Amino acid sequence: MGKIIAVTNQKGGVGKTTTAVNLASALGAMNQKVLLVDIDPQGNATSGLGISKQENQKSSYQVMMGEMTAQEAAVTTEFKNVDVVPSDITMAGADLDIAEMENREAILKKGLASAREAYDYILVDCPPSLNLITINALSAADSILVPIQCEYYALEGLAQLINTVSRIKRTFNNHLEIEGVLFTMYDGRLNLTQEVAEQVKKYFPKQVFKTVIPRTVRLSEAPSFGQPINYFDKRSKGAEAYDKLAKEIIKNNKR
C-alpha cells in the first residue's frame, strides 16, 4: 500500500517544489516506485521532470474534476521509477470549479485511491496557499512533509501550518501526521539559521529531519534543464542531501 505524502507550506519560496521533484527522483533511484502529483497551477514540478506543459493532454485538473484517476493521468518520465501527474494553468480555476461539488474536500483522495496499489510513494506538490486544492491534498495524505527556509518569517508560517493541520485532522482526515520538517536553503554559518532551527525544533521536537538541504547553485540550475539534481549533477551537495533525505524517509517508514 503506497504512502501519500503532501509536500506543503503555505509560505512560498521555501523549496517546496524543489523538494518534491528531487525527493521523488532520489526515492526512484533507490528502487521505490514513485508518483509525483503536481497540483500547483504553476506546474513547476512538471517542467522540473522534463514534461512539457503545452504538449501534454493529461493533467491533475482532470483528476480534480473526477474525469480521470491519477493512474490514468500519470505520465512516465525518463527518470527511474518516477511517474508524474502533470499540472498546467487550467489548475488555476480548479478551486472554483470544485467549490459546488459534492464531497469537494475528498475528490483527490478518490482519484488517488487506486494508485496506492501501484506505487510505494505518492508525493503531492501543493500550491503555496491554503485553498480547496491544498485541503484536498491534506485530506488525501497520510502525512505532510514541510520544507522550511531558516528565516524569521518561517516561524509565522509555522504557527499557521500547525493550526491548519489541527483543523484538517478534526474535520476531514484524523489520520494525518507530520512526516517531518525539512530545513531548506540551509546555511549553518548564519546565526539566524541556528536561531530559527532551534525555535522550529521546539515546535517539533521529534519531527525535524536530520537531513538538511544546503543552498547551492546547482540545485537552482537543475530545473531549467528539466532534470532532478541526482541526474543533473549526482556528485553535488544537493544530490547528496536529497539522497540522505530519501534514505531517512525509507528508514522511518520501515518502523
Coordinates of N, CA and C in Angstrom, one line a residue:
M1 N 0.9 -1.2 0.0 CA 0.0 0.0 0.0 C 0.9 1.2 0.0
G2 N 0.8 2.0 -1.1 CA 1.6 3.2 -1.2 C 1.3 4.3 -0.2
K3 N 2.3 5.1 0.2 CA 2.1 6.1 1.2 C 1.9 7.4 0.5
I4 N 0.9 8.2 0.8 CA 0.7 9.5 0.2 C 1.3 10.6 1.2
I5 N 2.3 11.4 0.6 CA 2.9 12.4 1.4 C 2.7 13.8 0.7
A6 N 2.0 14.7 1.3 CA 1.8 16.0 0.7 C 3.0 16.9 1.1
V7 N 3.6 17.5 0.1 CA 4.7 18.4 0.3 C 4.1 19.8 0.3
T8 N 4.1 20.4 1.5 CA 3.3 21.6 1.6 C 3.9 22.7 2.6
N9 N 3.6 23.9 2.3 CA 3.9 25.0 3.2 C 3.1 26.2 2.6
Q10 N 2.4 26.9 3.5 CA 1.5 28.0 3.0 C 2.4 29.1 2.5
K11 N 3.6 29.2 3.0 CA 4.6 30.2 2.5 C 5.3 29.8 1.3
G12 N 5.4 30.6 0.3 CA 6.1 30.3 -1.0 C 7.6 30.5 -0.9
G13 N 8.3 30.0 -1.8 CA 9.7 30.3 -1.9 C 10.5 29.5 -0.9
V14 N 10.1 28.4 -0.4 CA 10.8 27.7 0.7 C 11.4 26.4 0.2
G15 N 11.4 26.1 -1.2 CA 12.0 24.9 -1.7 C 11.0 23.7 -1.8
K16 N 9.7 24.1 -1.8 CA 8.7 23.0 -1.8 C 8.7 22.1 -3.1
T17 N 8.7 22.8 -4.2 CA 8.7 22.0 -5.5 C 10.1 21.4 -5.7
T18 N 11.1 22.1 -5.3 CA 12.5 21.5 -5.4 C 12.6 20.2 -4.6
T19 N 12.0 20.2 -3.5 CA 12.0 19.0 -2.6 C 11.1 17.9 -3.2
A20 N 9.9 18.3 -3.7 CA 9.0 17.3 -4.3 C 9.7 16.5 -5.5
V21 N 10.3 17.3 -6.3 CA 11.0 16.7 -7.5 C 12.2 15.9 -7.2
N22 N 13.0 16.4 -6.3 CA 14.3 15.8 -6.1 C 14.1 14.6 -5.1
L23 N 13.2 14.7 -4.2 CA 12.9 13.5 -3.3 C 12.3 12.4 -4.2
A24 N 11.4 12.7 -5.1 CA 10.8 11.7 -5.9 C 11.9 11.0 -6.7
S25 N 12.8 11.7 -7.3 CA 13.9 11.1 -8.1 C 14.8 10.3 -7.2
A26 N 15.1 10.8 -6.0 CA 16.0 10.1 -5.1 C 15.4 8.8 -4.7
L27 N 14.1 8.8 -4.4 CA 13.4 7.6 -4.0 C 13.4 6.6 -5.1
G28 N 13.1 7.1 -6.3 CA 13.1 6.3 -7.5 C 14.4 5.6 -7.8
A29 N 15.5 6.3 -7.6 CA 16.8 5.7 -7.8 C 17.1 4.6 -6.8
M30 N 16.4 4.6 -5.6 CA 16.5 3.6 -4.6 C 15.5 2.5 -4.8
N31 N 15.0 2.3 -6.0 CA 14.1 1.3 -6.4 C 12.7 1.4 -5.7
Q32 N 12.3 2.6 -5.4 CA 10.9 2.8 -4.9 C 10.1 3.4 -6.1
K33 N 9.0 2.8 -6.3 CA 8.1 3.3 -7.4 C 7.4 4.5 -6.9
V34 N 7.5 5.6 -7.6 CA 7.0 6.9 -7.1 C 6.1 7.6 -8.1
L35 N 5.0 8.2 -7.6 CA 4.2 9.0 -8.4 C 4.2 10.4 -7.8
L36 N 4.6 11.4 -8.6 CA 4.6 12.8 -8.2 C 3.3 13.4 -8.8
V37 N 2.4 13.9 -7.9 CA 1.2 14.5 -8.4 C 1.4 16.1 -8.2
D38 N 1.4 16.8 -9.3 CA 1.6 18.2 -9.4 C 0.2 18.9 -9.4
I39 N -0.1 19.5 -8.3 CA -1.4 20.2 -8.2 C -1.2 21.7 -8.1
D40 N 0.0 22.2 -8.3 CA 0.3 23.6 -8.3 C 0.0 24.2 -9.7
P41 N -0.8 25.2 -9.9 CA -1.1 25.7 -11.2 C 0.2 26.2 -12.0
Q42 N 1.2 26.5 -11.2 CA 2.5 26.9 -11.9 C 3.1 25.8 -12.7
G43 N 2.9 24.6 -12.2 CA 3.4 23.4 -12.9 C 4.9 23.2 -12.9
N44 N 5.5 23.8 -11.9 CA 7.0 23.7 -11.9 C 7.5 22.3 -11.6
A45 N 6.8 21.5 -10.9 CA 7.2 20.1 -10.7 C 7.2 19.3 -12.0
T46 N 6.2 19.7 -12.8 CA 6.0 19.0 -14.1 C 7.2 19.4 -15.0
S47 N 7.5 20.6 -15.2 CA 8.6 21.0 -16.1 C 10.0 20.6 -15.4
G48 N 10.0 20.5 -14.1 CA 11.3 20.1 -13.4 C 11.6 18.7 -13.7
L49 N 10.6 17.9 -14.2 CA 10.8 16.5 -14.6 C 10.9 16.3 -16.1
G50 N 11.0 17.4 -16.8 CA 11.2 17.4 -18.2 C 9.9 17.2 -19.0
I51 N 8.8 17.4 -18.4 CA 7.5 17.2 -19.1 C 7.0 18.5 -19.6
S52 N 6.6 18.6 -20.9 CA 6.1 19.8 -21.5 C 4.7 20.1 -21.1
K53 N 4.4 21.2 -20.5 CA 3.0 21.5 -20.0 C 2.1 21.8 -21.3
Q54 N 2.7 22.3 -22.3 CA 2.0 22.6 -23.5 C 1.5 21.4 -24.3
E55 N 2.5 20.4 -24.4 CA 2.2 19.2 -25.3 C 1.3 18.2 -24.6
N56 N 1.3 18.2 -23.3 CA 0.7 17.1 -22.6 C -0.9 17.4 -22.5
Q57 N -1.6 16.3 -22.7 CA -3.1 16.4 -22.7 C -3.7 16.0 -21.3
K58 N -2.9 15.2 -20.6 CA -3.4 14.7 -19.3 C -3.0 15.7 -18.2
S59 N -3.8 15.9 -17.2 CA -3.3 16.8 -16.1 C -4.1 16.5 -14.8
S60 N -3.5 17.1 -13.8 CA -4.2 16.9 -12.5 C -5.5 17.6 -12.4
Y61 N -5.8 18.6 -13.3 CA -7.1 19.2 -13.4 C -8.2 18.2 -13.7
Q62 N -7.9 17.2 -14.6 CA -8.9 16.2 -14.9 C -9.1 15.2 -13.7
V63 N -8.1 15.0 -12.9 CA -8.2 14.2 -11.7 C -9.1 15.0 -10.7
M64 N -8.9 16.3 -10.6 CA -9.7 17.1 -9.7 C -11.2 17.2 -10.1
M65 N -11.4 17.1 -11.4 CA -12.8 17.1 -11.9 C -13.4 15.8 -11.9
G66 N -12.7 14.8 -11.5 CA -13.3 13.4 -11.4 C -13.4 12.7 -12.8
E67 N -12.6 13.3 -13.8 CA -12.7 12.8 -15.1 C -11.7 11.6 -15.3
M68 N -10.7 11.6 -14.5 CA -9.6 10.6 -14.6 C -9.1 10.2 -13.2
T69 N -8.6 9.0 -13.1 CA -7.9 8.7 -11.9 C -6.5 9.2 -12.0
A70 N -5.7 9.2 -10.9 CA -4.3 9.6 -11.0 C -3.5 8.7 -11.9
Q71 N -3.8 7.4 -11.8 CA -3.1 6.4 -12.6 C -3.4 6.7 -14.1
E72 N -4.6 7.0 -14.5 CA -4.9 7.3 -15.9 C -4.2 8.6 -16.4
A73 N -4.0 9.5 -15.5 CA -3.4 10.8 -15.9 C -1.9 10.8 -15.8
A74 N -1.3 9.7 -15.2 CA 0.1 9.7 -15.0 C 0.9 9.6 -16.3
V75 N 2.0 10.3 -16.3 CA 2.9 10.3 -17.5 C 4.2 9.7 -17.0
T76 N 4.8 8.8 -17.8 CA 6.1 8.2 -17.5 C 7.2 9.2 -17.8
T77 N 8.1 9.4 -16.8 CA 9.3 10.3 -17.1 C 10.5 9.5 -17.5
E78 N 11.5 10.2 -17.9 CA 12.8 9.5 -18.3 C 13.6 9.1 -17.1
F79 N 13.1 9.4 -15.9 CA 13.9 9.1 -14.7 C 13.4 7.9 -14.0
K80 N 14.3 7.1 -13.5 CA 14.0 5.7 -13.0 C 12.9 5.7 -11.9
N81 N 11.8 4.9 -12.2 CA 10.7 4.7 -11.3 C 9.9 5.9 -10.9
V82 N 10.0 6.9 -11.7 CA 9.2 8.1 -11.4 C 8.2 8.4 -12.5
D83 N 6.9 8.5 -12.1 CA 5.8 9.0 -13.0 C 5.3 10.3 -12.4
V84 N 4.7 11.1 -13.3 CA 4.1 12.3 -12.8 C 2.7 12.6 -13.3
V85 N 1.8 13.1 -12.5 CA 0.6 13.6 -13.0 C 0.8 15.1 -13.2
P86 N 0.9 15.6 -14.4 CA 1.3 16.9 -14.7 C 0.2 18.0 -14.3
S87 N 0.7 19.2 -14.2 CA -0.2 20.3 -13.9 C 0.0 21.4 -15.0
D88 N -1.0 22.2 -15.2 CA -0.8 23.3 -16.1 C -1.7 24.4 -15.6
I89 N -1.9 25.5 -16.4 CA -2.6 26.7 -15.9 C -4.1 26.4 -15.7
T90 N -4.6 25.3 -16.3 CA -6.0 25.0 -16.0 C -6.3 24.8 -14.5
M91 N -5.3 24.4 -13.8 CA -5.4 24.1 -12.4 C -5.8 25.4 -11.6
A92 N -5.5 26.6 -12.2 CA -5.8 27.8 -11.6 C -7.3 28.0 -11.3
G93 N -8.1 27.4 -12.1 CA -9.5 27.5 -12.0 C -10.2 26.4 -11.2
A94 N -9.4 25.4 -10.8 CA -9.9 24.2 -10.2 C -10.6 24.5 -8.9
D95 N -10.0 25.4 -8.2 CA -10.5 25.8 -6.8 C -12.0 26.2 -6.9
L96 N -12.3 27.0 -7.9 CA -13.6 27.5 -8.1 C -14.5 26.4 -8.7
D97 N -13.9 25.6 -9.6 CA -14.7 24.6 -10.3 C -15.2 23.5 -9.4
I98 N -14.5 23.2 -8.3 CA -14.9 22.1 -7.4 C -15.7 22.6 -6.2
A99 N -15.8 23.9 -6.1 CA -16.5 24.5 -4.9 C -17.9 24.0 -4.7
E100 N -18.6 23.8 -5.8 CA -20.0 23.4 -5.7 C -20.2 21.9 -5.7
M101 N -19.1 21.1 -5.8 CA -19.2 19.7 -6.0 C -19.5 19.0 -4.6
E102 N -20.1 17.8 -4.7 CA -20.4 17.1 -3.5 C -19.1 16.5 -3.0
N103 N -19.0 16.4 -1.7 CA -17.7 15.9 -1.0 C -16.5 16.5 -1.7
R104 N -16.5 17.8 -1.8 CA -15.5 18.6 -2.6 C -14.1 18.4 -1.9
E105 N -14.0 18.1 -0.6 CA -12.7 18.0 0.0 C -12.1 16.6 -0.2
A106 N -12.8 15.7 -0.8 CA -12.4 14.3 -0.9 C -12.2 13.9 -2.3
I107 N -12.2 14.8 -3.3 CA -12.1 14.5 -4.7 C -10.7 13.9 -5.0
L108 N -9.7 14.5 -4.5 CA -8.3 14.0 -4.8 C -8.1 12.6 -4.2
K109 N -8.6 12.5 -2.9 CA -8.5 11.2 -2.3 C -9.0 10.1 -3.1
K110 N -10.2 10.3 -3.7 CA -10.8 9.3 -4.5 C -10.0 9.1 -5.8
G111 N -9.4 10.1 -6.3 CA -8.6 10.0 -7.6 C -7.3 9.3 -7.3
L112 N -6.8 9.3 -6.1 CA -5.5 8.7 -5.8 C -5.7 7.2 -5.3
A113 N -6.9 6.8 -5.0 CA -7.1 5.6 -4.3 C -6.5 4.4 -5.0
S114 N -6.7 4.2 -6.3 CA -6.1 3.0 -7.0 C -4.6 3.1 -7.1
A115 N -4.1 4.3 -7.1 CA -2.6 4.5 -7.3 C -1.8 3.9 -6.1
R116 N -2.5 3.8 -5.0 CA -1.8 3.3 -3.8 C -1.3 1.8 -4.0
E117 N -2.0 1.1 -4.9 CA -1.6 -0.3 -5.1 C -0.4 -0.4 -6.1
A118 N -0.2 0.7 -6.9 CA 0.8 0.7 -7.9 C 2.1 1.4 -7.6
Y119 N 2.1 2.1 -6.5 CA 3.3 2.9 -6.1 C 3.7 2.7 -4.7
D120 N 5.0 2.9 -4.4 CA 5.4 2.8 -3.0 C 5.2 4.2 -2.3
Y121 N 5.4 5.3 -3.1 CA 5.2 6.6 -2.5 C 4.5 7.5 -3.5
I122 N 3.5 8.2 -3.1 CA 2.8 9.2 -3.9 C 3.1 10.6 -3.2
L123 N 3.8 11.4 -3.9 CA 4.2 12.7 -3.4 C 3.3 13.7 -4.1
V124 N 2.7 14.6 -3.3 CA 1.8 15.6 -3.9 C 2.4 17.0 -3.7
D125 N 2.7 17.7 -4.8 CA 3.3 19.0 -4.7 C 2.1 20.0 -4.6
C126 N 1.9 20.6 -3.5 CA 0.8 21.5 -3.2 C 1.1 23.0 -3.6
P127 N 0.0 23.8 -3.9 CA 0.2 25.2 -4.1 C 0.6 25.9 -2.8
P128 N 1.3 27.0 -2.9 CA 1.7 27.7 -1.7 C 0.6 28.6 -1.0
S129 N -0.5 27.9 -0.8 CA -1.7 28.6 -0.2 C -2.6 27.6 0.4
L130 N -3.5 28.0 1.3 CA -4.5 27.1 1.8 C -5.8 27.3 1.1
N131 N -6.0 26.6 0.0 CA -7.2 26.7 -0.8 C -7.9 25.3 -0.8
L132 N -8.9 25.2 -1.6 CA -9.6 23.9 -1.6 C -8.7 22.8 -2.2
I133 N -7.8 23.2 -3.1 CA -6.9 22.2 -3.7 C -6.0 21.6 -2.7
T134 N -5.4 22.5 -1.9 CA -4.5 22.1 -0.8 C -5.2 21.3 0.2
I135 N -6.5 21.7 0.6 CA -7.3 20.9 1.5 C -7.5 19.5 1.0
N136 N -7.7 19.4 -0.3 CA -7.9 18.1 -0.9 C -6.7 17.2 -0.7
A137 N -5.5 17.8 -0.9 CA -4.2 17.1 -0.7 C -4.1 16.6 0.7
L138 N -4.4 17.5 1.7 CA -4.2 17.2 3.1 C -5.3 16.2 3.5
S139 N -6.4 16.2 2.9 CA -7.5 15.2 3.2 C -7.1 13.8 2.7
A140 N -6.3 13.8 1.6 CA -5.9 12.5 1.0 C -4.7 11.9 1.6
A141 N -3.8 12.8 2.2 CA -2.5 12.4 2.5 C -2.5 11.5 3.8
D142 N -1.5 10.7 3.9 CA -1.2 10.0 5.2 C -0.3 10.9 6.1
S143 N 0.5 11.7 5.4 CA 1.4 12.6 6.2 C 1.8 13.8 5.3
I144 N 2.3 14.8 6.0 CA 2.8 16.0 5.3 C 4.3 16.2 5.6
L145 N 5.0 16.6 4.5 CA 6.4 17.0 4.6 C 6.5 18.5 4.5
V146 N 7.1 19.2 5.4 CA 7.1 20.6 5.5 C 8.4 21.2 5.2
P147 N 8.7 21.7 4.0 CA 10.0 22.4 3.8 C 10.0 23.8 4.5
I148 N 11.0 24.2 5.2 CA 11.1 25.5 5.8 C 12.5 26.1 5.6
Q149 N 12.4 27.3 5.1 CA 13.7 28.1 5.0 C 14.0 28.7 6.3
C150 N 15.2 28.7 6.8 CA 15.5 29.2 8.1 C 15.6 30.8 8.1
E151 N 14.5 31.4 8.1 CA 14.4 32.9 8.2 C 13.3 33.2 9.2
Y152 N 13.3 34.5 9.5 CA 12.3 34.9 10.6 C 10.9 34.6 10.2
Y153 N 10.5 34.9 9.0 CA 9.1 34.7 8.6 C 8.6 33.2 8.6
A154 N 9.6 32.3 8.6 CA 9.2 30.9 8.6 C 8.5 30.6 9.9
L155 N 8.8 31.3 11.0 CA 8.1 31.0 12.3 C 6.7 31.4 12.2
E156 N 6.4 32.5 11.6 CA 5.0 32.9 11.4 C 4.2 31.8 10.6
G157 N 4.8 31.4 9.5 CA 4.1 30.4 8.7 C 3.9 29.1 9.4
L158 N 4.8 28.8 10.3 CA 4.8 27.5 11.0 C 3.6 27.5 12.0
A159 N 3.3 28.6 12.6 CA 2.1 28.6 13.5 C 0.8 28.4 12.7
Q160 N 0.8 29.1 11.5 CA -0.4 28.9 10.7 C -0.6 27.4 10.3
L161 N 0.6 26.8 10.0 CA 0.5 25.4 9.5 C 0.1 24.5 10.6
I162 N 0.5 24.7 11.8 CA 0.1 23.9 12.9 C -1.4 23.9 13.1
N163 N -2.0 25.1 13.0 CA -3.4 25.3 13.1 C -4.2 24.6 11.9
T164 N -3.6 24.7 10.7 CA -4.2 24.1 9.6 C -4.3 22.6 9.7
V165 N -3.2 22.0 10.1 CA -3.1 20.5 10.3 C -4.1 20.1 11.4
S166 N -4.2 20.9 12.4 CA -5.2 20.5 13.5 C -6.6 20.6 13.0
R167 N -6.9 21.6 12.2 CA -8.3 21.7 11.6 C -8.6 20.5 10.7
I168 N -7.6 20.2 9.8 CA -7.8 19.1 8.9 C -8.0 17.8 9.6
K169 N -7.2 17.6 10.6 CA -7.4 16.3 11.4 C -8.7 16.2 12.1
R170 N -9.2 17.3 12.6 CA -10.5 17.4 13.2 C -11.7 17.1 12.3
T171 N -11.5 17.7 11.1 CA -12.7 17.8 10.2 C -12.7 16.7 9.1
F172 N -11.5 16.5 8.4 CA -11.5 15.7 7.2 C -10.6 14.4 7.3
N173 N -9.6 14.4 8.1 CA -8.6 13.3 8.0 C -7.9 13.2 9.3
N174 N -8.5 12.3 10.2 CA -7.9 12.2 11.5 C -6.7 11.4 11.6
H175 N -6.3 10.8 10.4 CA -5.0 10.0 10.4 C -3.8 10.8 9.9
L176 N -4.0 12.1 9.6 CA -3.0 12.9 9.1 C -1.9 13.1 10.1
E177 N -0.6 12.8 9.7 CA 0.5 13.0 10.6 C 1.6 13.9 9.9
I178 N 2.5 14.3 10.7 CA 3.6 15.1 10.1 C 4.8 14.1 9.8
E179 N 5.1 14.0 8.5 CA 6.2 13.1 8.1 C 7.5 13.7 8.6
G180 N 7.6 15.0 8.5 CA 8.8 15.7 9.0 C 8.9 17.1 8.5
V181 N 9.7 17.9 9.2 CA 10.0 19.3 8.9 C 11.4 19.3 8.3
L182 N 11.6 19.9 7.1 CA 12.8 19.8 6.4 C 13.4 21.3 6.2
F183 N 14.6 21.5 6.7 CA 15.3 22.8 6.6 C 15.9 22.8 5.2
T184 N 15.5 23.8 4.4 CA 16.0 24.0 3.0 C 16.8 25.3 3.0
M185 N 17.6 25.4 1.9 CA 18.4 26.6 1.7 C 19.2 26.9 2.9
Y186 N 19.7 25.8 3.5 CA 20.3 25.9 4.9 C 21.8 26.4 4.8
D187 N 22.1 27.4 5.6 CA 23.5 27.9 5.8 C 23.8 27.9 7.2
G188 N 24.5 26.9 7.7 CA 24.8 26.8 9.1 C 25.7 27.8 9.7
R189 N 26.3 28.6 8.8 CA 27.3 29.7 9.3 C 26.5 30.9 9.8
L190 N 25.2 31.0 9.5 CA 24.5 32.2 9.9 C 23.8 32.0 11.2
N191 N 23.9 33.0 12.1 CA 23.3 33.0 13.4 C 21.8 32.8 13.3
L192 N 21.2 33.5 12.3 CA 19.7 33.4 12.2 C 19.3 32.0 11.8
T193 N 20.1 31.4 11.0 CA 19.7 30.0 10.7 C 19.7 29.1 11.9
Q194 N 20.7 29.3 12.8 CA 20.7 28.5 14.0 C 19.6 28.8 14.9
E195 N 19.3 30.1 15.0 CA 18.2 30.5 15.9 C 16.8 30.0 15.5
V196 N 16.6 30.1 14.2 CA 15.3 29.6 13.6 C 15.2 28.1 13.8
A197 N 16.3 27.4 13.5 CA 16.3 26.0 13.6 C 16.0 25.5 15.0
E198 N 16.5 26.2 16.0 CA 16.2 25.9 17.4 C 14.7 26.1 17.8
Q199 N 14.2 27.2 17.2 CA 12.8 27.5 17.5 C 11.9 26.5 16.9
V200 N 12.2 26.1 15.7 CA 11.4 25.0 15.0 C 11.4 23.7 15.7
K201 N 12.6 23.4 16.2 CA 12.8 22.1 17.0 C 12.0 22.1 18.3
K202 N 11.7 23.3 18.8 CA 10.8 23.4 20.0 C 9.4 23.1 19.6
Y203 N 8.9 23.5 18.4 CA 7.6 23.2 18.0 C 7.5 21.7 17.7
F204 N 8.5 21.2 17.0 CA 8.5 19.8 16.6 C 9.7 19.0 17.1
P205 N 9.8 18.7 18.4 CA 11.0 18.1 19.0 C 11.4 16.8 18.4
K206 N 10.4 16.0 17.8 CA 10.8 14.7 17.3 C 10.5 14.6 15.8
Q207 N 10.2 15.7 15.1 CA 9.7 15.6 13.7 C 10.6 16.4 12.7
V208 N 11.7 16.9 13.2 CA 12.6 17.6 12.2 C 13.6 16.6 11.6
F209 N 13.7 16.6 10.3 CA 14.6 15.6 9.7 C 16.0 15.9 10.1
K210 N 16.8 14.9 10.2 CA 18.2 15.0 10.5 C 18.9 15.6 9.2
T211 N 18.4 15.3 8.1 CA 19.0 15.8 6.8 C 18.6 17.3 6.7
V212 N 19.5 18.1 6.2 CA 19.2 19.5 5.8 C 19.6 19.7 4.4
I213 N 18.9 20.5 3.7 CA 19.2 20.8 2.2 C 20.0 22.1 2.1
P214 N 21.2 22.1 1.7 CA 22.0 23.3 1.6 C 21.6 24.2 0.5
R215 N 22.0 25.5 0.6 CA 21.7 26.4 -0.5 C 22.9 26.2 -1.5
T216 N 22.5 25.7 -2.7 CA 23.5 25.5 -3.8 C 23.1 26.0 -5.1
V217 N 24.0 26.4 -5.9 CA 23.7 26.9 -7.3 C 23.2 25.8 -8.1
R218 N 23.8 24.6 -8.0 CA 23.4 23.5 -8.9 C 21.9 23.1 -8.7
L219 N 21.5 23.2 -7.4 CA 20.0 22.9 -7.2 C 19.2 23.9 -7.9
S220 N 19.6 25.2 -8.0 CA 18.8 26.2 -8.7 C 18.9 26.1 -10.2
E221 N 20.0 25.5 -10.7 CA 20.1 25.4 -12.1 C 19.4 24.2 -12.7
A222 N 19.3 23.1 -11.9 CA 18.7 21.8 -12.5 C 17.3 22.0 -13.1
P223 N 16.4 22.7 -12.5 CA 15.0 22.8 -13.1 C 15.0 23.3 -14.6
S224 N 15.9 24.3 -14.9 CA 15.9 24.8 -16.2 C 16.4 23.8 -17.3
F225 N 17.0 22.7 -16.8 CA 17.3 21.6 -17.7 C 16.3 20.5 -17.7
G226 N 15.3 20.7 -16.9 CA 14.2 19.6 -16.8 C 14.7 18.3 -16.2
Q227 N 15.7 18.5 -15.2 CA 16.3 17.3 -14.6 C 16.3 17.4 -13.1
P228 N 16.1 16.4 -12.3 CA 16.3 16.4 -10.9 C 17.8 16.5 -10.7
I229 N 18.2 16.9 -9.5 CA 19.6 17.1 -9.2 C 20.5 15.9 -9.3
N230 N 19.9 14.7 -8.9 CA 20.7 13.5 -9.0 C 21.0 13.0 -10.4
Y231 N 20.3 13.6 -11.4 CA 20.7 13.4 -12.8 C 21.5 14.5 -13.4
F232 N 21.2 15.7 -12.9 CA 21.9 16.9 -13.4 C 23.3 17.0 -12.9
D233 N 23.5 16.7 -11.6 CA 24.9 16.7 -11.1 C 24.8 15.8 -9.8
K234 N 25.0 14.5 -10.1 CA 24.9 13.5 -9.0 C 25.9 13.6 -7.9
R235 N 27.0 14.3 -8.2 CA 28.1 14.5 -7.1 C 27.9 15.8 -6.3
S236 N 26.9 16.5 -6.6 CA 26.7 17.8 -6.0 C 26.2 17.6 -4.5
K237 N 26.4 18.7 -3.7 CA 25.9 18.6 -2.3 C 24.4 18.5 -2.3
G238 N 23.7 19.1 -3.2 CA 22.3 19.0 -3.3 C 21.8 17.6 -3.5
A239 N 22.5 16.9 -4.5 CA 22.1 15.5 -4.8 C 22.4 14.6 -3.5
E240 N 23.5 14.8 -2.9 CA 23.8 14.0 -1.7 C 22.8 14.2 -0.6
A241 N 22.3 15.5 -0.4 CA 21.4 15.8 0.6 C 20.0 15.1 0.3
Y242 N 19.5 15.2 -0.9 CA 18.2 14.5 -1.2 C 18.3 13.0 -1.1
D243 N 19.5 12.5 -1.4 CA 19.7 11.0 -1.2 C 19.6 10.7 0.2
K244 N 20.2 11.5 1.1 CA 20.1 11.3 2.5 C 18.7 11.4 3.0
L245 N 17.9 12.4 2.5 CA 16.5 12.5 2.9 C 15.7 11.3 2.5
A246 N 15.9 10.8 1.3 CA 15.2 9.6 0.8 C 15.5 8.4 1.7
K247 N 16.7 8.2 2.1 CA 17.1 7.1 2.9 C 16.4 7.3 4.3
E248 N 16.4 8.5 4.8 CA 15.8 8.8 6.1 C 14.3 8.5 6.1
I249 N 13.6 8.8 5.0 CA 12.2 8.6 4.9 C 11.9 7.1 4.8
I250 N 12.7 6.4 4.0 CA 12.5 4.9 3.8 C 12.7 4.3 5.2
K251 N 13.8 4.7 5.9 CA 14.1 4.1 7.2 C 12.9 4.3 8.2
N252 N 12.4 5.6 8.2 CA 11.3 5.9 9.1 C 10.1 5.2 8.9
N253 N 9.8 4.8 7.6 CA 8.6 4.1 7.2 C 8.7 2.6 7.3
K254 N 9.9 2.1 7.7 CA 10.0 0.7 8.0 C 9.8 0.3 9.4
R255 N 9.6 1.3 10.3 CA 9.4 1.1 11.7 C 8.1 0.3 11.9

